[in-house]
PDB file of C-alpha atoms in Angstrom:
ATOM      1  CA  MET A   1     -20.505 -13.125   6.339  1.00  0.00           C
ATOM      2  CA  ASN A   2     -17.633 -10.966   7.263  1.00  0.00           C
ATOM      3  CA  ASP A   3     -15.103 -13.672   6.449  1.00  0.00           C
ATOM      4  CA  SER A   4     -16.700 -14.116   3.067  1.00  0.00           C
ATOM      5  CA  ILE A   5     -16.544 -10.393   2.190  1.00  0.00           C
ATOM      6  CA  TYR A   6     -12.916 -10.242   3.374  1.00  0.00           C
ATOM      7  CA  ALA A   7     -12.012 -13.301   1.277  1.00  0.00           C
ATOM      8  CA  ILE A   8     -13.581 -11.843  -1.816  1.00  0.00           C
ATOM      9  CA  SER A   9     -11.887  -8.516  -1.245  1.00  0.00           C
ATOM     10  CA  VAL A  10      -8.501 -10.205  -0.758  1.00  0.00           C
ATOM     11  CA  SER A  11      -8.919 -12.295  -3.866  1.00  0.00           C
ATOM     12  CA  PHE A  12      -9.699  -9.071  -5.928  1.00  0.00           C
ATOM     13  CA  MET A  13      -6.584  -7.426  -4.517  1.00  0.00           C
ATOM     14  CA  LEU A  14      -4.425 -10.491  -5.267  1.00  0.00           C
ATOM     15  CA  ILE A  15      -5.768 -10.460  -8.976  1.00  0.00           C
ATOM     16  CA  LEU A  16      -4.921  -6.620  -9.215  1.00  0.00           C
ATOM     17  CA  LEU A  17      -1.548  -6.878  -7.672  1.00  0.00           C
ATOM     18  CA  GLY A  18      -0.622 -10.164  -9.380  1.00  0.00           C
ATOM     19  CA  GLY A  19      -1.570  -8.685 -12.770  1.00  0.00           C
ATOM     20  CA  LEU A  20       0.390  -5.444 -12.160  1.00  0.00           C
ATOM     21  CA  THR A  21       3.372  -7.353 -10.978  1.00  0.00           C
ATOM     22  CA  PHE A  22       3.320  -9.864 -13.854  1.00  0.00           C
ATOM     23  CA  HIS A  23       2.951  -6.970 -16.223  1.00  0.00           C
ATOM     24  CA  ARG A  24       6.116  -5.223 -14.970  1.00  0.00           C
ATOM     25  CA  LEU A  25       8.125  -8.469 -14.658  1.00  0.00           C
ATOM     26  CA  THR A  26       7.322  -9.482 -18.199  1.00  0.00           C
ATOM     27  CA  SER A  27       7.737  -6.053 -19.947  1.00  0.00           C
ATOM     28  CA  LYS A  28      10.729  -6.135 -22.188  1.00  0.00           C
ATOM     29  CA  THR A  29      10.498  -2.606 -23.342  1.00  0.00           C
ATOM     30  CA  THR A  30       9.242   0.621 -21.763  1.00  0.00           C
ATOM     31  CA  PRO A  31       8.043   3.296 -24.136  1.00  0.00           C
ATOM     32  CA  GLU A  32      10.067   6.524 -23.734  1.00  0.00           C
ATOM     33  CA  GLY A  33       7.012   8.517 -22.786  1.00  0.00           C
ATOM     34  CA  ALA A  34       6.144   6.344 -19.843  1.00  0.00           C
ATOM     35  CA  ARG A  35       9.612   6.200 -18.313  1.00  0.00           C
ATOM     36  CA  ALA A  36       8.891   9.222 -16.124  1.00  0.00           C
ATOM     37  CA  LEU A  37       6.517   7.055 -14.084  1.00  0.00           C
ATOM     38  CA  LEU A  38       7.570   3.452 -14.825  1.00  0.00           C
ATOM     39  CA  ARG A  39      11.401   3.607 -14.503  1.00  0.00           C
ATOM     40  CA  PRO A  40      12.704   1.361 -13.340  1.00  0.00           C
ATOM     41  CA  SER A  41      10.011  -1.292 -13.707  1.00  0.00           C
ATOM     42  CA  GLY A  42      11.617  -3.141 -10.770  1.00  0.00           C
ATOM     43  CA  ARG A  43      10.078  -0.674  -8.230  1.00  0.00           C
ATOM     44  CA  LEU A  44       6.588  -1.548  -9.319  1.00  0.00           C
ATOM     45  CA  ALA A  45       7.335  -5.222  -9.492  1.00  0.00           C
ATOM     46  CA  LEU A  46       8.945  -5.110  -5.965  1.00  0.00           C
ATOM     47  CA  MET A  47       5.993  -3.263  -4.530  1.00  0.00           C
ATOM     48  CA  GLY A  48       3.538  -5.826  -6.104  1.00  0.00           C
ATOM     49  CA  ILE A  49       5.449  -8.761  -4.808  1.00  0.00           C
ATOM     50  CA  LEU A  50       5.635  -7.415  -1.307  1.00  0.00           C
ATOM     51  CA  LEU A  51       1.976  -6.480  -1.114  1.00  0.00           C
ATOM     52  CA  THR A  52       0.881  -9.727  -2.668  1.00  0.00           C
ATOM     53  CA  ALA A  53       3.057 -11.533  -0.133  1.00  0.00           C
ATOM     54  CA  ALA A  54       1.534  -9.531   2.730  1.00  0.00           C
ATOM     55  CA  TYR A  55      -1.994 -10.462   1.615  1.00  0.00           C
ATOM     56  CA  ILE A  56      -1.108 -14.198   1.032  1.00  0.00           C
ATOM     57  CA  PHE A  57       0.653 -14.514   4.344  1.00  0.00           C
ATOM     58  CA  SER A  58      -2.556 -13.216   6.018  1.00  0.00           C
ATOM     59  CA  MET A  59      -4.743 -15.860   4.479  1.00  0.00           C
ATOM     60  CA  PRO A  60      -5.701 -18.364   7.168  1.00  0.00           C
ATOM     61  CA  CYS A  61      -4.615 -21.591   5.249  1.00  0.00           C
ATOM     62  CA  VAL A  62      -1.156 -20.017   4.472  1.00  0.00           C
ATOM     63  CA  TYR A  63      -0.816 -18.317   7.930  1.00  0.00           C
ATOM     64  CA  GLN A  64      -1.403 -21.641   9.853  1.00  0.00           C
ATOM     65  CA  VAL A  65       1.355 -23.377   7.832  1.00  0.00           C
ATOM     66  CA  LEU A  66       3.905 -20.600   8.302  1.00  0.00           C
ATOM     67  CA  GLU A  67       3.277 -20.409  11.989  1.00  0.00           C
ATOM     68  CA  LEU A  68       4.775 -23.877  12.286  1.00  0.00           C
ATOM     69  CA  PHE A  69       8.151 -22.416  11.240  1.00  0.00           C
ATOM     70  CA  VAL A  70       8.365 -18.945  12.861  1.00  0.00           C
ATOM     71  CA  PRO A  71      10.106 -18.751  16.189  1.00  0.00           C
ATOM     72  CA  ILE A  72       7.504 -16.503  18.012  1.00  0.00           C
ATOM     73  CA  SER A  73       3.773 -16.808  18.292  1.00  0.00           C
ATOM     74  CA  ASN A  74       2.003 -15.058  15.463  1.00  0.00           C
ATOM     75  CA  GLY A  75       5.359 -14.127  13.915  1.00  0.00           C
ATOM     76  CA  THR A  76       3.764 -14.485  10.602  1.00  0.00           C
ATOM     77  CA  ASP A  77       1.689 -11.431  11.225  1.00  0.00           C
ATOM     78  CA  LEU A  78       4.929  -9.552  11.858  1.00  0.00           C
ATOM     79  CA  ILE A  79       6.364 -10.733   8.546  1.00  0.00           C
ATOM     80  CA  ALA A  80       3.126  -9.722   6.675  1.00  0.00           C
ATOM     81  CA  LYS A  81       3.162  -6.265   8.195  1.00  0.00           C
ATOM     82  CA  CYS A  82       6.790  -5.666   7.512  1.00  0.00           C
ATOM     83  CA  CYS A  83       6.194  -6.722   3.920  1.00  0.00           C
ATOM     84  CA  ALA A  84       3.293  -4.263   3.735  1.00  0.00           C
ATOM     85  CA  MET A  85       5.239  -1.387   5.208  1.00  0.00           C
ATOM     86  CA  THR A  86       8.172  -1.949   2.878  1.00  0.00           C
ATOM     87  CA  ALA A  87       5.743  -2.035  -0.092  1.00  0.00           C
ATOM     88  CA  VAL A  88       4.330   1.324   1.054  1.00  0.00           C
ATOM     89  CA  ALA A  89       7.824   2.746   1.243  1.00  0.00           C
ATOM     90  CA  VAL A  90       8.647   1.443  -2.225  1.00  0.00           C
ATOM     91  CA  LEU A  91       5.466   2.830  -3.641  1.00  0.00           C
ATOM     92  CA  GLY A  92       5.993   6.271  -1.940  1.00  0.00           C
ATOM     93  CA  LEU A  93       9.566   6.422  -3.372  1.00  0.00           C
ATOM     94  CA  HIS A  94       8.325   5.416  -6.776  1.00  0.00           C
ATOM     95  CA  LEU A  95       5.691   8.080  -6.896  1.00  0.00           C
ATOM     96  CA  ALA A  96       7.872  10.722  -5.330  1.00  0.00           C
ATOM     97  CA  ILE A  97      10.387  10.222  -8.205  1.00  0.00           C
ATOM     98  CA  ALA A  98       7.562  10.016 -10.764  1.00  0.00           C
ATOM     99  CA  TYR A  99       5.942  13.205  -9.663  1.00  0.00           C
ATOM    100  CA  GLY A 100       9.169  15.001  -9.233  1.00  0.00           C
ATOM    101  CA  SER A 101       8.766  15.780  -5.527  1.00  0.00           C
ATOM    102  CA  GLU A 102      12.171  16.148  -3.872  1.00  0.00           C
ATOM    103  CA  THR A 103      10.588  16.766  -0.517  1.00  0.00           C
ATOM    104  CA  ALA A 104       8.674  13.506  -0.561  1.00  0.00           C
ATOM    105  CA  THR A 105      11.794  11.701  -1.833  1.00  0.00           C
ATOM    106  CA  SER A 106      14.028  12.887   1.045  1.00  0.00           C
ATOM    107  CA  TRP A 107      11.222  12.308   3.507  1.00  0.00           C
ATOM    108  CA  ILE A 108      10.836   8.668   2.468  1.00  0.00           C
ATOM    109  CA  ILE A 109      14.466   7.512   1.909  1.00  0.00           C
ATOM    110  CA  GLY A 110      16.537  10.153   3.747  1.00  0.00           C
ATOM    111  CA  LYS A 111      17.666   9.824   7.399  1.00  0.00           C
ATOM    112  CA  ARG A 112      14.191  10.634   8.607  1.00  0.00           C
ATOM    113  CA  GLY A 113      12.683   7.976   6.455  1.00  0.00           C
ATOM    114  CA  ALA A 114      15.204   5.334   7.561  1.00  0.00           C
ATOM    115  CA  LEU A 115      14.625   6.194  11.203  1.00  0.00           C
ATOM    116  CA  ALA A 116      10.900   6.064  10.742  1.00  0.00           C
ATOM    117  CA  GLY A 117      11.146   2.653   9.173  1.00  0.00           C
ATOM    118  CA  VAL A 118      13.347   1.278  11.915  1.00  0.00           C
ATOM    119  CA  ILE A 119      11.083   2.677  14.596  1.00  0.00           C
ATOM    120  CA  ALA A 120       7.957   1.301  12.952  1.00  0.00           C
ATOM    121  CA  ALA A 121       9.360  -2.203  12.476  1.00  0.00           C
ATOM    122  CA  SER A 122      10.750  -2.251  16.010  1.00  0.00           C
ATOM    123  CA  GLY A 123       7.334  -0.981  17.405  1.00  0.00           C
ATOM    124  CA  VAL A 124       5.540  -3.744  15.597  1.00  0.00           C
ATOM    125  CA  LEU A 125       7.900  -6.384  16.974  1.00  0.00           C
ATOM    126  CA  ILE A 126       7.837  -5.020  20.515  1.00  0.00           C
ATOM    127  CA  THR A 127       4.052  -4.772  20.635  1.00  0.00           C
ATOM    128  CA  LEU A 128       3.711  -8.291  19.335  1.00  0.00           C
ATOM    129  CA  LEU A 129       6.006  -9.633  21.970  1.00  0.00           C
ATOM    130  CA  ILE A 130       4.221  -7.827  24.738  1.00  0.00           C
ATOM    131  CA  ALA A 131       0.729  -8.982  23.553  1.00  0.00           C
ATOM    132  CA  ASP A 132      -0.620 -12.322  24.821  1.00  0.00           C
ATOM    133  CA  THR A 133      -1.213 -14.227  21.648  1.00  0.00           C
ATOM    134  CA  PRO A 134      -0.897 -17.925  22.286  1.00  0.00           C
ATOM    135  CA  GLU A 135      -2.926 -19.051  19.243  1.00  0.00           C
ATOM    136  CA  ALA A 136      -2.332 -18.419  15.632  1.00  0.00           C
ATOM    137  CA  SER A 137      -4.747 -15.628  14.411  1.00  0.00           C
ATOM    138  CA  PRO A 138      -4.352 -13.912  11.017  1.00  0.00           C
ATOM    139  CA  ARG A 139      -4.218 -10.091  11.489  1.00  0.00           C
ATOM    140  CA  LEU A 140      -4.382 -10.852  15.257  1.00  0.00           C
ATOM    141  CA  GLU A 141      -8.192 -10.869  14.906  1.00  0.00           C
ATOM    142  CA  LEU A 142      -8.680 -12.821  18.160  1.00  0.00           C
ATOM    143  CA  TYR A 143      -6.764 -10.257  20.160  1.00  0.00           C
ATOM    144  CA  GLN A 144      -8.027  -6.983  18.869  1.00  0.00           C
ATOM    145  CA  ASP A 145      -9.157  -5.929  22.385  1.00  0.00           C
ATOM    146  CA  GLN A 146      -5.553  -6.076  23.782  1.00  0.00           C
ATOM    147  CA  PRO A 147      -3.849  -2.504  24.061  1.00  0.00           C
ATOM    148  CA  ALA A 148      -0.558  -3.990  22.638  1.00  0.00           C
ATOM    149  CA  VAL A 149      -2.384  -5.298  19.517  1.00  0.00           C
ATOM    150  CA  GLU A 150      -4.100  -1.835  19.122  1.00  0.00           C
ATOM    151  CA  TRP A 151      -0.765  -0.120  19.220  1.00  0.00           C
ATOM    152  CA  ASN A 152       0.589  -2.808  16.814  1.00  0.00           C
ATOM    153  CA  GLU A 153      -2.063  -1.946  14.180  1.00  0.00           C
ATOM    154  CA  GLY A 154      -1.744   1.825  14.943  1.00  0.00           C
ATOM    155  CA  ILE A 155       1.972   1.766  14.210  1.00  0.00           C
ATOM    156  CA  VAL A 156       1.522   0.269  10.795  1.00  0.00           C
ATOM    157  CA  LEU A 157      -1.214   2.916   9.951  1.00  0.00           C
ATOM    158  CA  ALA A 158       0.948   5.685  11.281  1.00  0.00           C
ATOM    159  CA  TYR A 159       3.892   4.696   9.104  1.00  0.00           C
ATOM    160  CA  THR A 160       1.576   4.499   6.055  1.00  0.00           C
ATOM    161  CA  ALA A 161       0.402   7.961   6.771  1.00  0.00           C
ATOM    162  CA  TYR A 162       4.036   9.150   7.213  1.00  0.00           C
ATOM    163  CA  VAL A 163       4.952   7.886   3.744  1.00  0.00           C
ATOM    164  CA  LEU A 164       1.816   8.974   1.904  1.00  0.00           C
ATOM    165  CA  GLY A 165       1.392  12.371   3.575  1.00  0.00           C
ATOM    166  CA  PRO A 166       4.075  14.284   1.657  1.00  0.00           C
ATOM    167  CA  LEU A 167       2.707  12.902  -1.657  1.00  0.00           C
ATOM    168  CA  LEU A 168      -0.853  14.204  -1.280  1.00  0.00           C
ATOM    169  CA  LEU A 169      -0.136  17.699  -2.679  1.00  0.00           C
ATOM    170  CA  PRO A 170       1.947  16.450  -5.725  1.00  0.00           C
ATOM    171  CA  VAL A 171      -0.693  13.863  -6.642  1.00  0.00           C
ATOM    172  CA  LEU A 172      -3.422  16.385  -6.194  1.00  0.00           C
ATOM    173  CA  ARG A 173      -1.672  18.929  -8.476  1.00  0.00           C
ATOM    174  CA  ASP A 174      -1.138  16.415 -11.176  1.00  0.00           C
ATOM    175  CA  SER A 175      -4.812  15.285 -10.971  1.00  0.00           C
ATOM    176  CA  ARG A 176      -5.743  18.771 -11.969  1.00  0.00           C
ATOM    177  CA  ARG A 177      -2.873  19.825 -14.308  1.00  0.00           C
ATOM    178  CA  ASN A 178      -2.024  16.676 -16.263  1.00  0.00           C
ATOM    179  CA  PRO A 179      -2.939  17.398 -19.877  1.00  0.00           C
ATOM    180  CA  LEU A 180      -3.862  13.789 -20.514  1.00  0.00           C
ATOM    181  CA  ARG A 181      -7.270  12.463 -19.540  1.00  0.00           C
ATOM    182  CA  PHE A 182      -5.976   9.167 -18.371  1.00  0.00           C
ATOM    183  CA  GLY A 183      -3.129  10.935 -16.638  1.00  0.00           C
ATOM    184  CA  ARG A 184      -5.684  12.985 -14.634  1.00  0.00           C
ATOM    185  CA  LEU A 185      -7.738   9.877 -13.875  1.00  0.00           C
ATOM    186  CA  ALA A 186      -4.693   7.916 -12.748  1.00  0.00           C
ATOM    187  CA  SER A 187      -3.672  10.622 -10.356  1.00  0.00           C
ATOM    188  CA  ARG A 188      -7.285  11.066  -9.033  1.00  0.00           C
ATOM    189  CA  LEU A 189      -7.518   7.348  -8.291  1.00  0.00           C
ATOM    190  CA  ILE A 190      -4.104   7.440  -6.500  1.00  0.00           C
ATOM    191  CA  PHE A 191      -5.251  10.551  -4.574  1.00  0.00           C
ATOM    192  CA  VAL A 192      -8.585   8.878  -3.486  1.00  0.00           C
ATOM    193  CA  GLY A 193      -6.548   5.847  -2.289  1.00  0.00           C
ATOM    194  CA  PHE A 194      -4.222   8.067  -0.320  1.00  0.00           C
ATOM    195  CA  VAL A 195      -7.147  10.061   1.270  1.00  0.00           C
ATOM    196  CA  LEU A 196      -8.806   6.830   2.331  1.00  0.00           C
ATOM    197  CA  SER A 197      -5.544   5.645   3.941  1.00  0.00           C
ATOM    198  CA  MET A 198      -5.177   8.922   5.816  1.00  0.00           C
ATOM    199  CA  ALA A 199      -8.862   8.762   6.800  1.00  0.00           C
ATOM    200  CA  ARG A 200      -8.377   5.396   8.418  1.00  0.00           C
ATOM    201  CA  VAL A 201      -5.463   6.730  10.395  1.00  0.00           C
ATOM    202  CA  ILE A 202      -7.352   9.685  11.559  1.00  0.00           C
ATOM    203  CA  GLY A 203     -10.392   7.529  12.349  1.00  0.00           C
ATOM    204  CA  TYR A 204      -8.469   4.863  14.151  1.00  0.00           C
ATOM    205  CA  PRO A 205      -9.694   5.948  17.629  1.00  0.00           C
ATOM    206  CA  LEU A 206     -13.277   5.432  16.389  1.00  0.00           C
ATOM    207  CA  GLU A 207     -12.176   2.101  15.058  1.00  0.00           C
ATOM    208  CA  LEU A 208     -10.936   1.112  18.487  1.00  0.00           C
ATOM    209  CA  ARG A 209     -14.181   2.221  20.170  1.00  0.00           C
ATOM    210  CA  ALA A 210     -16.208   0.278  17.559  1.00  0.00           C
ATOM    211  CA  GLY A 211     -14.907  -3.002  18.828  1.00  0.00           C
ATOM    212  CA  ALA A 212     -13.732  -6.265  17.129  1.00  0.00           C
ATOM    213  CA  GLU A 213     -17.111  -6.576  15.361  1.00  0.00           C
ATOM    214  CA  ALA A 214     -16.219  -3.617  13.031  1.00  0.00           C
ATOM    215  CA  PHE A 215     -12.689  -4.850  12.330  1.00  0.00           C
ATOM    216  CA  TYR A 216     -13.502  -6.126   8.836  1.00  0.00           C
ATOM    217  CA  ILE A 217     -15.361  -3.020   7.955  1.00  0.00           C
ATOM    218  CA  PHE A 218     -12.349  -0.852   8.630  1.00  0.00           C
ATOM    219  CA  GLU A 219     -10.026  -3.382   6.919  1.00  0.00           C
ATOM    220  CA  MET A 220     -12.197  -2.893   3.819  1.00  0.00           C
ATOM    221  CA  VAL A 221     -11.194   0.779   3.749  1.00  0.00           C
ATOM    222  CA  THR A 222      -7.540  -0.308   3.389  1.00  0.00           C
ATOM    223  CA  HIS A 223      -8.520  -2.709   0.602  1.00  0.00           C
ATOM    224  CA  VAL A 224     -10.418  -0.135  -1.312  1.00  0.00           C
ATOM    225  CA  SER A 225      -7.472   2.324  -0.813  1.00  0.00           C
ATOM    226  CA  THR A 226      -5.113  -0.182  -2.110  1.00  0.00           C
ATOM    227  CA  ALA A 227      -7.369  -0.961  -5.100  1.00  0.00           C
ATOM    228  CA  CYS A 228      -7.563   2.719  -6.006  1.00  0.00           C
ATOM    229  CA  VAL A 229      -3.750   3.115  -6.014  1.00  0.00           C
ATOM    230  CA  VAL A 230      -3.221  -0.082  -8.122  1.00  0.00           C
ATOM    231  CA  LEU A 231      -5.972   0.942 -10.578  1.00  0.00           C
ATOM    232  CA  GLY A 232      -4.287   4.383 -10.800  1.00  0.00           C
ATOM    233  CA  LEU A 233      -1.092   2.639 -11.803  1.00  0.00           C
ATOM    234  CA  TRP A 234      -2.931   0.594 -14.310  1.00  0.00           C
ATOM    235  CA  ALA A 235      -4.434   3.748 -15.777  1.00  0.00           C
ATOM    236  CA  PHE A 236      -0.849   5.056 -16.395  1.00  0.00           C
ATOM    237  CA  ALA A 237       0.029   1.716 -17.952  1.00  0.00           C
ATOM    238  CA  PHE A 238      -3.093   1.996 -20.220  1.00  0.00           C
ATOM    239  CA  ALA A 239      -1.933   5.445 -21.336  1.00  0.00           C
ATOM    240  CA  ARG A 240       1.502   4.002 -22.132  1.00  0.00           C
ATOM    241  CA  SER A 241      -0.039   1.131 -24.098  1.00  0.00           C
ATOM    242  CA  ARG A 242      -1.872   3.658 -26.300  1.00  0.00           C
ATOM    243  CA  GLN A 243       1.455   5.060 -27.265  1.00  0.00           C
ATOM    244  CA  LEU A 244       0.584   8.591 -26.296  1.00  0.00           C
ATOM    245  CA  ALA A 245       2.760  11.513 -27.458  1.00  0.00           C
ATOM    246  CA  ARG A 246       6.186  11.345 -25.635  1.00  0.00           C
ATOM    247  CA  LYS A 247       6.447  15.016 -24.958  1.00  0.00           C
ATOM    248  CA  THR A 248       2.976  15.384 -23.637  1.00  0.00           C
ATOM    249  CA  PHE A 249       3.306  12.479 -21.347  1.00  0.00           C
ATOM    250  CA  ASP A 250       6.666  13.647 -19.906  1.00  0.00           C
ATOM    251  CA  THR A 251       5.256  17.171 -19.316  1.00  0.00           C
ATOM    252  CA  GLY A 252       2.115  15.904 -17.755  1.00  0.00           C
ATOM    253  CA  LEU A 253       3.974  13.771 -15.147  1.00  0.00           C
ATOM    254  CA  SER A 254       6.494  16.459 -14.273  1.00  0.00           C
ATOM    255  CA  ILE A 255       5.584  18.485 -11.228  1.00  0.00           C
ATOM    256  CA  LYS A 256       7.999  21.143 -10.230  1.00  0.00           C
TER     257      LYS A 256
END
């Protein structure tokens, strides 16, 4: 039952991410009023590609094949998690620029951001090497009771919180002040997604005590969070497709 729910949620996420990525890759022109959020389109496309890859790599049928080629046991999980963390960093940078938050921008791509990324990637690698994972297991599901695996997942969650944390206030402000109804809706969806991600980080100790049986339930929180963010980006794309007034759109997305 849990596997079925997880498969359905992953399929839903692939449809959302794939649609958003395809939309950005095939867009020949970007209306002036939307450029505050969507310039350059490559950022959204890159985020979509990386997140889609992370989900696909974690699918059992793909995971088993890739495991034949990676040099370390469950190295595919490492690749998937690095793709996911990079996607989060790209998303964070994209929204930091879109919302005009210099603090969030410097936090994500400055020296601190680079150091945090290196530490997170190194931590995921080291904990995977320390863990005893002889058999291929997507998302290391078979080894959730090992401390090294717990740290492995915790590092990914912590890095996500590091990137999204500085964006909470700018997104919240825009969800209240944006003069466009769809602009407010988009920011609210993104804000809900960020809050859910932060909630999972804060509740991670509870997740560990809940045991492996609750693993899929907590994973669903991440999926819902991702869905909210992607739908928020879609809401901005919808506003752009309606050719809303340029000045109003630019003003609504600028947070000083």
